[in-house]
Short mmCIF file of C-alpha atoms and ligand atoms in Angstrom, two decimals:
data_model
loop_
_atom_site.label_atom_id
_atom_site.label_comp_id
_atom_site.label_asym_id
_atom_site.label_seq_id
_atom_site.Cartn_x
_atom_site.Cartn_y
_atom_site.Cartn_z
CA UNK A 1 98.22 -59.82 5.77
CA UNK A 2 97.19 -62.37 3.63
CA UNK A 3 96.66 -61.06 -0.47
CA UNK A 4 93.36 -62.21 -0.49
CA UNK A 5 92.40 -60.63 2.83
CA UNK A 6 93.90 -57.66 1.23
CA UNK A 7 91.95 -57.74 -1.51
CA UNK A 8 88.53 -57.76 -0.18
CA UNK A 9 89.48 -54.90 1.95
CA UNK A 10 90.30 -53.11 -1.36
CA UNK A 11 86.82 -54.04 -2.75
CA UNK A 12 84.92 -52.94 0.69
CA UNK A 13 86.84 -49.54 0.05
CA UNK A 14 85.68 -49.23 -3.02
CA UNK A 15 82.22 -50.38 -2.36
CA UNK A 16 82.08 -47.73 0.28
CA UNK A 17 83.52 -45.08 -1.93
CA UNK A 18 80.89 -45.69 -4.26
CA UNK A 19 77.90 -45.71 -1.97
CA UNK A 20 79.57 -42.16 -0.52
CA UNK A 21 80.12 -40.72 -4.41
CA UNK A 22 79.24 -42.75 -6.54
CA UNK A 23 80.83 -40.48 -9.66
CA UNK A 24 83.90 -39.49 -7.58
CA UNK A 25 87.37 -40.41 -7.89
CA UNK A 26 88.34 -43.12 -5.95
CA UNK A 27 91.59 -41.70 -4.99
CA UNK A 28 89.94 -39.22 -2.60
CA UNK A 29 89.46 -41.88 -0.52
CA UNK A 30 93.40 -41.50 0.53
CA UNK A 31 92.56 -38.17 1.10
CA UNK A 32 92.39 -37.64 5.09
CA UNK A 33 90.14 -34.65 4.70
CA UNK A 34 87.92 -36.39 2.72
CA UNK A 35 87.76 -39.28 5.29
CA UNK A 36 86.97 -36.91 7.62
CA UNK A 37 84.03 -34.81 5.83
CA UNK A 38 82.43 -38.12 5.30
CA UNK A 39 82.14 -39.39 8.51
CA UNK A 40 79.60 -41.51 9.06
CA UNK A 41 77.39 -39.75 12.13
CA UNK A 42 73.62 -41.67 11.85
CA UNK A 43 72.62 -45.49 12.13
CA UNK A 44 70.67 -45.34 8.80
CA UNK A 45 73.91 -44.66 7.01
CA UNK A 46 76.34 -46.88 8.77
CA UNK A 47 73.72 -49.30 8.01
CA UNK A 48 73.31 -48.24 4.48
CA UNK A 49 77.28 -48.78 3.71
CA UNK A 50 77.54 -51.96 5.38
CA UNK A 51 74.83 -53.46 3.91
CA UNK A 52 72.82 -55.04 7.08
CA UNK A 53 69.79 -54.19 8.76
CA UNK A 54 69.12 -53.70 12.08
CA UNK A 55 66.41 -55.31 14.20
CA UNK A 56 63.65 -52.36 14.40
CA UNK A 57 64.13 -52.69 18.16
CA UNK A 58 67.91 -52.85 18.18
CA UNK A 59 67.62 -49.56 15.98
CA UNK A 60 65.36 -47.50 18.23
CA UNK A 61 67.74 -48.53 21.36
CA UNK A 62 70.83 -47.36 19.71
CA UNK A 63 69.24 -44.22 18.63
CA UNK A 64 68.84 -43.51 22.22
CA UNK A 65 72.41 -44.33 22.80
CA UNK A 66 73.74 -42.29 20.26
CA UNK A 67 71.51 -39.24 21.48
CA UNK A 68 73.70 -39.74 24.39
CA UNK A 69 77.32 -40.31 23.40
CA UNK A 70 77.30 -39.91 19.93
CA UNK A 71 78.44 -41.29 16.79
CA UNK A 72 81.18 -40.77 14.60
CA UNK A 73 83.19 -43.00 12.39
CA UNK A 74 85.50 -42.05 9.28
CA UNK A 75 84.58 -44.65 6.02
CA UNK A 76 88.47 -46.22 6.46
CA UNK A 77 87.44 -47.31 10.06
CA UNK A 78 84.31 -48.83 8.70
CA UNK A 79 85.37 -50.49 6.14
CA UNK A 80 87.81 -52.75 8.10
CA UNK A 81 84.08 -54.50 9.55
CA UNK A 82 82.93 -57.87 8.38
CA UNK A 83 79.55 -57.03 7.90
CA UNK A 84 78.74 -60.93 7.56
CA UNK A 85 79.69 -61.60 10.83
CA UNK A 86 79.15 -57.74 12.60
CA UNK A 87 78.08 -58.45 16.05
CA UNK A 88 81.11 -60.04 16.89
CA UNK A 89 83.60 -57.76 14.84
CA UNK A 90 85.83 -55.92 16.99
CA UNK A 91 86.38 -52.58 15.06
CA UNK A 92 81.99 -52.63 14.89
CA UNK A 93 82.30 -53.16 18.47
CA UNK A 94 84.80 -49.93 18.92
CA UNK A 95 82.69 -47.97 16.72
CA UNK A 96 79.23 -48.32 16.85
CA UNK A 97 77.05 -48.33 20.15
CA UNK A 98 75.63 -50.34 22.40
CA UNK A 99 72.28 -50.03 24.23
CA UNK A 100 74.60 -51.30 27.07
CA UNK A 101 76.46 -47.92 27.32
CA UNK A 102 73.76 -46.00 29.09
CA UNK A 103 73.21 -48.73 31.56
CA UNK A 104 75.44 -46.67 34.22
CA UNK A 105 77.02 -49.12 37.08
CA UNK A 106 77.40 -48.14 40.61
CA UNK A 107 80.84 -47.79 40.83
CA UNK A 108 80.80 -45.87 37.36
CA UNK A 109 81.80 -42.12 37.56
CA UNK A 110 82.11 -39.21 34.80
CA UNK A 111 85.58 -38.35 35.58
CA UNK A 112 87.43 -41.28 37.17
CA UNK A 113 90.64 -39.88 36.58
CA UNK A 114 90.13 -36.85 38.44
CA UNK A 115 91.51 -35.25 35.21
CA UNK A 116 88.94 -31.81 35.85
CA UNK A 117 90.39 -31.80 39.60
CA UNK A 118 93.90 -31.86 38.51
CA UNK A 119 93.97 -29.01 36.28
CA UNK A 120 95.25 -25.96 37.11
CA UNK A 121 94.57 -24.23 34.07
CA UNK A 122 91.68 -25.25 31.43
CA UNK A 123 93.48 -28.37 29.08
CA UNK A 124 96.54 -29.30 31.88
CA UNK A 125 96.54 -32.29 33.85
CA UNK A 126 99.48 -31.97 36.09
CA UNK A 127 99.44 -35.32 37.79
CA UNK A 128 103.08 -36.30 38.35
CA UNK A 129 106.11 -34.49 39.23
CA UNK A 130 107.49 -33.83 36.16
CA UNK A 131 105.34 -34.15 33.41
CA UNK A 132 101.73 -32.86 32.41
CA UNK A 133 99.33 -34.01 30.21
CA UNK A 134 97.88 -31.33 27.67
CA UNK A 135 94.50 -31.58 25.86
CA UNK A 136 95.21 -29.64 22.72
CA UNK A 137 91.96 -30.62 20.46
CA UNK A 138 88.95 -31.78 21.79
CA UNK A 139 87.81 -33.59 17.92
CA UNK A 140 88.70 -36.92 17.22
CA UNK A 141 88.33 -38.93 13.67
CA UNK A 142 86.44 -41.50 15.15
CA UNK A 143 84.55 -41.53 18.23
CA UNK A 144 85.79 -44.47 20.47
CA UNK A 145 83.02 -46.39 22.37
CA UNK A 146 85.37 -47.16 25.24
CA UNK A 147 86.44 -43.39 25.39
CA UNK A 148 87.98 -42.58 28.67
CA UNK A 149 86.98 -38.56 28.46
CA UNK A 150 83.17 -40.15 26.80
CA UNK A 151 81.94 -36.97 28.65
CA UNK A 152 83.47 -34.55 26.62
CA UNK A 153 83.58 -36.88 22.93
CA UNK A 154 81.25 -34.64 20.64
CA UNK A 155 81.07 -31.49 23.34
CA UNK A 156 81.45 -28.38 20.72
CA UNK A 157 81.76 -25.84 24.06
CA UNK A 158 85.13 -27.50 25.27
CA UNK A 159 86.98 -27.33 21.83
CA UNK A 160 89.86 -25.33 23.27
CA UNK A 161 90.65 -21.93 21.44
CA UNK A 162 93.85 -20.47 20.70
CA UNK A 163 94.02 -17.97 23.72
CA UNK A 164 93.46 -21.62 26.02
CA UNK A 165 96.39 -23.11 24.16
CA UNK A 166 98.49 -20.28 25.15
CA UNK A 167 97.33 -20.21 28.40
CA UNK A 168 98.60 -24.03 29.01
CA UNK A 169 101.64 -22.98 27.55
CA UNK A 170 102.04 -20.29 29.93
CA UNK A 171 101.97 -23.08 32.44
CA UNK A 172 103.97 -25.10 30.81
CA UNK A 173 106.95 -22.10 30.74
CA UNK A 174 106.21 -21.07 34.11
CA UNK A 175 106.59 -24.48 35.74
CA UNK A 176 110.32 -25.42 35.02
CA UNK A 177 109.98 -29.13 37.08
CA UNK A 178 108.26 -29.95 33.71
CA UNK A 179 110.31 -31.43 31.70
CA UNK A 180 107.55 -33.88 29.65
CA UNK A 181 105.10 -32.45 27.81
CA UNK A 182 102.49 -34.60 26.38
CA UNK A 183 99.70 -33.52 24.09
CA UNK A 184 96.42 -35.35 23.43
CA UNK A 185 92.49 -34.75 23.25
CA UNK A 186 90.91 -35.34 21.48
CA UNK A 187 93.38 -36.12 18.68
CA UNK A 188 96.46 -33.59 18.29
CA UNK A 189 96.90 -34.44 15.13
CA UNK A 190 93.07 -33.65 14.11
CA UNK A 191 94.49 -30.41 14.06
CA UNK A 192 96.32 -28.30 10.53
CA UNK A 193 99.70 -28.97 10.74
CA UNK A 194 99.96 -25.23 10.77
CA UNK A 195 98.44 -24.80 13.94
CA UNK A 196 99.90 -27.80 15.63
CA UNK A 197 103.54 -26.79 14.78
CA UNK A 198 102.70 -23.29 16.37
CA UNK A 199 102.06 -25.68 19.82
CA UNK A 200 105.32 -27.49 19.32
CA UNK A 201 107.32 -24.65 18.40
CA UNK A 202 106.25 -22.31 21.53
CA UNK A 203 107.20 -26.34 23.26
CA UNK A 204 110.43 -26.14 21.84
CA UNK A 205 111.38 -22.78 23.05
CA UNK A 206 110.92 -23.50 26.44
CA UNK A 207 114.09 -24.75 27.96
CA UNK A 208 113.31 -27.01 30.35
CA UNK A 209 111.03 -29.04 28.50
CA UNK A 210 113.06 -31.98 27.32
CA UNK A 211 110.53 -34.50 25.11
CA UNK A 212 107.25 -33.77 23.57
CA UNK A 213 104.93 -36.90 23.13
CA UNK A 214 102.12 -37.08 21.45
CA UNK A 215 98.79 -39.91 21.85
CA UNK A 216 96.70 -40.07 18.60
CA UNK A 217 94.75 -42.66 16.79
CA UNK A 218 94.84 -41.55 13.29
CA UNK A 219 97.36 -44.49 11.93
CA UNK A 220 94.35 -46.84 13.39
CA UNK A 221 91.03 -44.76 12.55
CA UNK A 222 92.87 -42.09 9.72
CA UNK A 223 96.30 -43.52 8.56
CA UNK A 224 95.52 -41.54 5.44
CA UNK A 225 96.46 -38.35 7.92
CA UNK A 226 100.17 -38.77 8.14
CA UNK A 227 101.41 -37.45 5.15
CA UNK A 228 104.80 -36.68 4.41
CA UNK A 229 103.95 -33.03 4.87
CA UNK A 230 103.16 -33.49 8.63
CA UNK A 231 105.97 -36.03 9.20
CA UNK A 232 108.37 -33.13 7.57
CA UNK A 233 107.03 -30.90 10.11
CA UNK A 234 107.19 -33.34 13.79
CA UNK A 235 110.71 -34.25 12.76
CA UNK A 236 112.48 -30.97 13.18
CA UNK A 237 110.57 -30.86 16.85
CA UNK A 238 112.57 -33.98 18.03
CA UNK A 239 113.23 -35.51 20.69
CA UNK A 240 109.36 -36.31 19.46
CA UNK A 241 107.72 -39.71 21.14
CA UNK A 242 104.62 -40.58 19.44
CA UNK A 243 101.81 -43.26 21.19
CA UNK A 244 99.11 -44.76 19.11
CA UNK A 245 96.21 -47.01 19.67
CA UNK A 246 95.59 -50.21 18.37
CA UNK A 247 93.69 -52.48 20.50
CA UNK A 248 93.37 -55.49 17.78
CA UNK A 249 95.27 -56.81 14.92
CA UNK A 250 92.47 -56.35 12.61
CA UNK A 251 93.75 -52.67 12.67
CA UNK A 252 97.13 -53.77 10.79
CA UNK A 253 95.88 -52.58 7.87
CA UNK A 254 98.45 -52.26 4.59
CA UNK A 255 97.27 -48.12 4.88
CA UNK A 256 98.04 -48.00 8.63
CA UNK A 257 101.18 -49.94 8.38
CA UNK A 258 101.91 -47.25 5.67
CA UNK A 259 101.24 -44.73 8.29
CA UNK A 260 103.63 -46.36 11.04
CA UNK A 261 106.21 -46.51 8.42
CA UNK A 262 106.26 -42.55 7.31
CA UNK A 263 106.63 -42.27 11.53
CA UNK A 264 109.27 -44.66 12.10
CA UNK A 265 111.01 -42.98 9.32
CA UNK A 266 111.36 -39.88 10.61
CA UNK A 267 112.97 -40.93 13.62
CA UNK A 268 110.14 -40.70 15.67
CA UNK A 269 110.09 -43.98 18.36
CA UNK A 270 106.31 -45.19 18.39
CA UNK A 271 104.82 -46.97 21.31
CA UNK A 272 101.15 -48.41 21.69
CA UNK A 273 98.29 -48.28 24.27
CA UNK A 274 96.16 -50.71 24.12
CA UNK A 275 92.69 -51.38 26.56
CA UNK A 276 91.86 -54.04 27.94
CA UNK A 277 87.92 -54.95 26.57
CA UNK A 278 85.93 -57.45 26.91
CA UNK A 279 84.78 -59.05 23.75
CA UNK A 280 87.48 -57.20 21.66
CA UNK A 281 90.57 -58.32 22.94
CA UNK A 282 89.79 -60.10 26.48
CA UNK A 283 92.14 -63.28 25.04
CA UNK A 284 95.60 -64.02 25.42
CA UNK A 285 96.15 -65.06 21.78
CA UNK A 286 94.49 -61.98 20.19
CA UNK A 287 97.06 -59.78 22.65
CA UNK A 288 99.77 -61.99 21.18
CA UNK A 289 99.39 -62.00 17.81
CA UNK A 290 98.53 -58.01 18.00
CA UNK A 291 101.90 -57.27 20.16
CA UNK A 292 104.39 -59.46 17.30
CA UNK A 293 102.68 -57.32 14.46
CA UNK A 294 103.51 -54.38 16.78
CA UNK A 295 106.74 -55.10 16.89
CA UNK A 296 106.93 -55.80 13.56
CA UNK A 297 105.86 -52.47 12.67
CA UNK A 298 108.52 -50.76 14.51
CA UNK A 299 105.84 -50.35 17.36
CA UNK A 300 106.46 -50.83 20.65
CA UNK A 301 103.84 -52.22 23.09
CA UNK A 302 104.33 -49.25 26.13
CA UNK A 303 100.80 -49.51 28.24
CA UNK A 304 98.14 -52.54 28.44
CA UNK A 305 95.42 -50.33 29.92
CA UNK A 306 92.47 -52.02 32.26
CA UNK A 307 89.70 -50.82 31.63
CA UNK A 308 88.38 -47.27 33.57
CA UNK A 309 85.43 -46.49 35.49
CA UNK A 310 84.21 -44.04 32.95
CA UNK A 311 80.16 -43.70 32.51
CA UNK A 312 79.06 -46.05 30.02
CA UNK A 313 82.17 -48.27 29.95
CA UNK A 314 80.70 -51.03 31.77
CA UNK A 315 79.89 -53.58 29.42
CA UNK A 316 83.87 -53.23 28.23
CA UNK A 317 84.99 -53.84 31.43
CA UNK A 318 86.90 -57.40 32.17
CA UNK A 319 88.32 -58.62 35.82
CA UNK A 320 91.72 -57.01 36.86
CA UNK A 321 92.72 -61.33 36.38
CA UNK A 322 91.98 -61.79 32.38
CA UNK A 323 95.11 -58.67 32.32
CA UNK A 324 97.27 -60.41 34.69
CA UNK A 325 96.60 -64.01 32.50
CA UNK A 326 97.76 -62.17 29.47
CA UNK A 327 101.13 -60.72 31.31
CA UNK A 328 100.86 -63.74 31.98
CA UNK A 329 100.93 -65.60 28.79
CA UNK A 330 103.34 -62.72 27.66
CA UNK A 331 106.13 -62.71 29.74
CA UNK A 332 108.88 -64.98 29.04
CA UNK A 333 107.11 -66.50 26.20
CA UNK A 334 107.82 -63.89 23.91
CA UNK A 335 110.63 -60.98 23.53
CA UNK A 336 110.25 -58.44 26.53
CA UNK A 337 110.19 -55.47 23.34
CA UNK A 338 106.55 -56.82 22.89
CA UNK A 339 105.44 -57.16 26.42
CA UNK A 340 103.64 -53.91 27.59
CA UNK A 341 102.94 -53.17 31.40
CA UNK A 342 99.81 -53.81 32.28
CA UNK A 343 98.29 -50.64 34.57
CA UNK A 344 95.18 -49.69 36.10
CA UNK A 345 94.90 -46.09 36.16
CA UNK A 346 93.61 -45.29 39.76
CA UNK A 347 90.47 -43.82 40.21
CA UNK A 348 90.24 -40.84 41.75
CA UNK A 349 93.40 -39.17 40.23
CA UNK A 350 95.76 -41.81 41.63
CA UNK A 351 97.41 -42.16 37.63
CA UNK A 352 98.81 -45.59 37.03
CA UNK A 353 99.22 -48.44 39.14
CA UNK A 354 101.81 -51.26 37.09
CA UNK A 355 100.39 -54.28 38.43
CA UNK A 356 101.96 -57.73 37.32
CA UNK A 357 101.96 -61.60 37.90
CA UNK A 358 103.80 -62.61 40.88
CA UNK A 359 107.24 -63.65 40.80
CA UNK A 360 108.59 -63.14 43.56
CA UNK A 361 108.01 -65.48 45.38
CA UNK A 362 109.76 -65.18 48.96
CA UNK A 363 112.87 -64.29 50.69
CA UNK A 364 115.58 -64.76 53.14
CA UNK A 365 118.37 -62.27 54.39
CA UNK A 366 120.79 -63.87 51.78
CA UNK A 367 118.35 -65.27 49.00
CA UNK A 368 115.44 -64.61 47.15
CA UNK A 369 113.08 -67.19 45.58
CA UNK A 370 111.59 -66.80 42.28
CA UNK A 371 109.55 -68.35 40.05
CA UNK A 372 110.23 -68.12 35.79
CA UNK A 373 107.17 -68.31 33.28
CA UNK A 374 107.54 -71.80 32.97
CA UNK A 375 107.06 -72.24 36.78
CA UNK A 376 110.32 -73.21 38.03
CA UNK A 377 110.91 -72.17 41.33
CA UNK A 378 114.61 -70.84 41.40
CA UNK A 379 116.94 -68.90 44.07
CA UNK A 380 118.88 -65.85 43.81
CA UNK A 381 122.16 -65.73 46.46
CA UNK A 382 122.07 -61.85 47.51
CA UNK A 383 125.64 -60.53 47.74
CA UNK A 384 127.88 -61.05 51.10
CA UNK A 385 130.11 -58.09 50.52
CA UNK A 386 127.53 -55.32 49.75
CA UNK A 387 128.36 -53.09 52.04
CA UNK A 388 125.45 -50.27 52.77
CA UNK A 389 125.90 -46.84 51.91
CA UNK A 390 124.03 -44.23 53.94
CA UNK A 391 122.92 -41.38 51.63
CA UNK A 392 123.02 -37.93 52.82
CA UNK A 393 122.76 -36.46 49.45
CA UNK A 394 126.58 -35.05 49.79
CA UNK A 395 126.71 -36.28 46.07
CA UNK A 396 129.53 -34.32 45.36
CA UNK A 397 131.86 -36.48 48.22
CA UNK A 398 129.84 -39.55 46.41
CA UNK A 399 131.95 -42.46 45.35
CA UNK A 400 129.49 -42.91 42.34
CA UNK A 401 131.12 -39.37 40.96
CA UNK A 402 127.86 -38.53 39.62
CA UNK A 403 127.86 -34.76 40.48
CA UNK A 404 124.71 -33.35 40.37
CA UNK A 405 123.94 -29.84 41.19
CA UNK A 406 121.40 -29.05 44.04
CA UNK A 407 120.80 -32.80 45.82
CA UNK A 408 120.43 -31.15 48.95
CA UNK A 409 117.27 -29.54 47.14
CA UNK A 410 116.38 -32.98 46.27
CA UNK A 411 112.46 -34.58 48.02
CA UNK A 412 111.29 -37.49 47.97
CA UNK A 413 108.05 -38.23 47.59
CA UNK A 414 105.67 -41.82 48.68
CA UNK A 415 106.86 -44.60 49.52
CA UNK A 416 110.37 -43.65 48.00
CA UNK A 417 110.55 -40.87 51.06
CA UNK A 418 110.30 -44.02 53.27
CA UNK A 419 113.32 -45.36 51.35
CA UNK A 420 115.77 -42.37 51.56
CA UNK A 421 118.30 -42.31 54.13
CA UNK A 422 118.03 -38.46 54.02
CA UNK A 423 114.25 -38.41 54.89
CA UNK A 424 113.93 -38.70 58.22
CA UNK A 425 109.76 -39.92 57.53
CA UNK A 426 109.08 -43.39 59.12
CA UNK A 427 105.43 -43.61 57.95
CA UNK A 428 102.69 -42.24 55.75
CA UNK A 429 99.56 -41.95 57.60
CA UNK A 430 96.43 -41.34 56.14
CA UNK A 431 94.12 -38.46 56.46
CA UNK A 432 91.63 -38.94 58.83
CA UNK A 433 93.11 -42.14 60.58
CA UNK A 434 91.42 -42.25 63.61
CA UNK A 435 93.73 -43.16 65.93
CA UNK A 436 96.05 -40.74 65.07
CA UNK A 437 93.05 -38.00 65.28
CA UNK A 438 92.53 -39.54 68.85
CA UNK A 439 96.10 -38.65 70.00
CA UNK A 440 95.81 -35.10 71.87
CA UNK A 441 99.11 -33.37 70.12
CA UNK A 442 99.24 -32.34 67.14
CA UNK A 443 100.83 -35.41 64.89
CA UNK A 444 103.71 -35.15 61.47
CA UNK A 445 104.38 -38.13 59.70
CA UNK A 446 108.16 -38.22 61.10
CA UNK A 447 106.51 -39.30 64.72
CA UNK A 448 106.27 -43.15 65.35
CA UNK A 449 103.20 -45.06 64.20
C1 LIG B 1 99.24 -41.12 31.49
C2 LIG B 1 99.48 -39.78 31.96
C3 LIG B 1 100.74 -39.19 31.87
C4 LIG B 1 101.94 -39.91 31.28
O1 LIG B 1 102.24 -41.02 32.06
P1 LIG B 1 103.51 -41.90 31.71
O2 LIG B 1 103.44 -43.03 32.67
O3 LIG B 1 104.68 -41.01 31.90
O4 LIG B 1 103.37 -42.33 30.28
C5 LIG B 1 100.90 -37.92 32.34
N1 LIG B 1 99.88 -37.23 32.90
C6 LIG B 1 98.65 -37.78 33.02
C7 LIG B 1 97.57 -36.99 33.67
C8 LIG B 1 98.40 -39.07 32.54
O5 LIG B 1 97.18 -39.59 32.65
#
């Protein structure tokens, strides 16, 4: 970042600060628990410590928004807006509403993720095979606009209480396919460090469960939370994976690069999730310049997000084809460490869907045809002598001597049933396809289509 860019974020700080407590110390602003106490929660004072004033009309809408999904920013967050040029300012735009949000679009839906269906116990999502997602804290720093779970964001009744912890982790032990357990919220690491190394110690002691991960935004909205107290704790709980959320690189900040550094330093490999929004990042150049200082940052770019369905998303939302022009504009033209893959998680409980630019472009029984980011059209010669190997999961008569335990055990499951040799499945029909129902005996998938 440039000094004097620098600079005047110093001097907004301590503007702030000084507007918050005006005889305090301004070290306390470094102080995450002071961040958080003074959280800015009302229009009048977000108003107040940026120095601009609402239309009266503007004001009355958002108050009706924030009644709604409400408000909640920490003073770091807010001082990152450039309050001469606000409307447009993408960290405003994350943080404070929008009459928009309550304008709720027909295909909009308060769980799109199916996360309440999927949960077999209050706080577990147990979507995939072998990991589960587990909501350990229900607070976040700031409230996000473009919130996924915007249902729950400020919902006091659904902060989960130590006896619902141990009840996921109950799960967690009793269900030894899981082998990825990965916590997030609300913000896991909203919570003492006490009370979150309990959860990753009872984690630890569970044998099968190989990596923790953990999703938070506090090095974009709270940098000032990883101390080197809580990065002494999360690195004697390794193999520890850690995904943050920066959406823009406006939220490089020298504190949050701070914050990425005491992470990285502690061994812990940091990946990013970023979503897709329209009139934050909706342009291949932003999405550039925020994957490089990514990268830079010992962060790697894991999941471009498209937008969800959520209630009150819909002004954020951009076409499925502004993410596949900034793969796009990605791939090839920069290292693959900073390209992310670009998913739309399926609606309905489907989880993510990697969808990509086309290159592939057709093929032969001895070549493919592809195309590179520059366009040229080039041809891969598929091998003569590969000679077939019919899998019957004998693995321990394999020539690949990879001897694993229990294959005959082994399912498969989708479209990779269809694949295995083993499986004898030749199609996955649909529930309710009528012409199936029409047939008079009873029909399994292994029958013919
Ligand atoms: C995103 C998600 C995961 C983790 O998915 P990965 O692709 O492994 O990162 C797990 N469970 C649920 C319910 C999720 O939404």
């Amino acid at each position: 970042m440039a000094p004097t860019h620098h600079a005047q974020q110093h001097a907004r700080q301590e503007h702030i600060h000084g507007q918050i407590a005006p005889d305090g110390d301004f070290q306390r602003w470094f102080d995450w628990r002071w961040q958080l106490k003074h959280r800015i929660r009302d229009l009048a004072s977000a108003e107040r410590l940026l120095g601009i004033d609402l239309p009266e009309e503007r004001r009355r809408e958002l108050e009706g928004t924030i009644a709604r999904f409400p408000l909640s920013v920490t003073p770091y967050y807010l001082s990152l807006i450039d309050a001469n040029d606000y409307e447009n300012d993408p960290v405003f735009k994350q943080a404070l509403p929008m009459p928009e949000e309550l304008l709720i679009g027909n295909a909009d839906m308060a769980d799109p993720l199916s996360e309440d269906h999927d949960s077999p116990v209050p706080g577990i999502t147990h979507r995939y095979p072998d990991r589960v997602l587990f909501l350990v804290s229900n607070v976040c720093a700031m409230y996000c606009r473009h919130c996924t779970r915007k249902r729950k964001v400020g919902d006091r009744d659904s902060i989960p209480d130590w006896a619902q912890i141990e009840a996921g982790l109950a799960y967690v032990r009793e269900h030894s396919e899981v082998r990825d357990v990965l916590l997030s919220g609300g913000d896991p690491f909203l919570l003492e460090d006490g009370y979150l190394e309990w959860i990753l110690k009872e984690l630890r002691a569970i044998p099968h469960v190989e990596i923790i991960r953990i999703g938070t935004r506090t090095p974009v909205v709270l940098p000032y939370r990883i101390t080197d107290g809580l990065c002494d704790m999360l690195k004697r709980y390794h193999p520890l994976w850690i995904n943050t959320h920066f959406n823009h690189p406006r939220e490089l900040t020298a504190s949050s690069r701070q914050a990425l550094a005491r992470l990285a330093d502690a061994g812990i490999p940091l990946g990013n999730q970023t979503v897709l929004l329209a009139g934050v990042n909706d342009c291949p150049r932003i999405m550039r310049a925020l994957v490089h200082d990514l990268v830079r940052n010992r962060v790697r770019p894991y999941y471009l997000y498209q937008c969800d369905l959520s209630e009150g998303l819909t002004h954020f939302r951009t076409p499925v084809g502004k993410g596949i022009e900034i793969m796009e504009s990605l791939q090839g033209h920069t290292s693959g460490l900073c390209v992310p893959t670009y998913v739309i998680d399926a609606p309905g409980g489907g989880g993510k869907i990697p969808v990509m630019p086309n290159y592939l472009i057709s093929w032969s029984t001895n070549k493919v045809v592809l195309r590179n980011f520059e366009g040229v059209i080039t041809t891969y010669q598929e091998p003569d002598s590969y000679e077939p190997v019919f899998c019957d999961r004998k693995c321990d008569k394999c020539d690949l001597q990879l001897h694993l335990s229990n294959a005959d055990e082994a399912q498969a499951v989708g479209i990779h049933r269809l694949l295995a040799d083993w499986d004898d499945a030749i199609a996955l029909v649909p529930e309710g396809n009528e012409r199936y129902e029409r047939r008079e005996t009873e029909v399994d998938e292994d029958d013919t289509p």
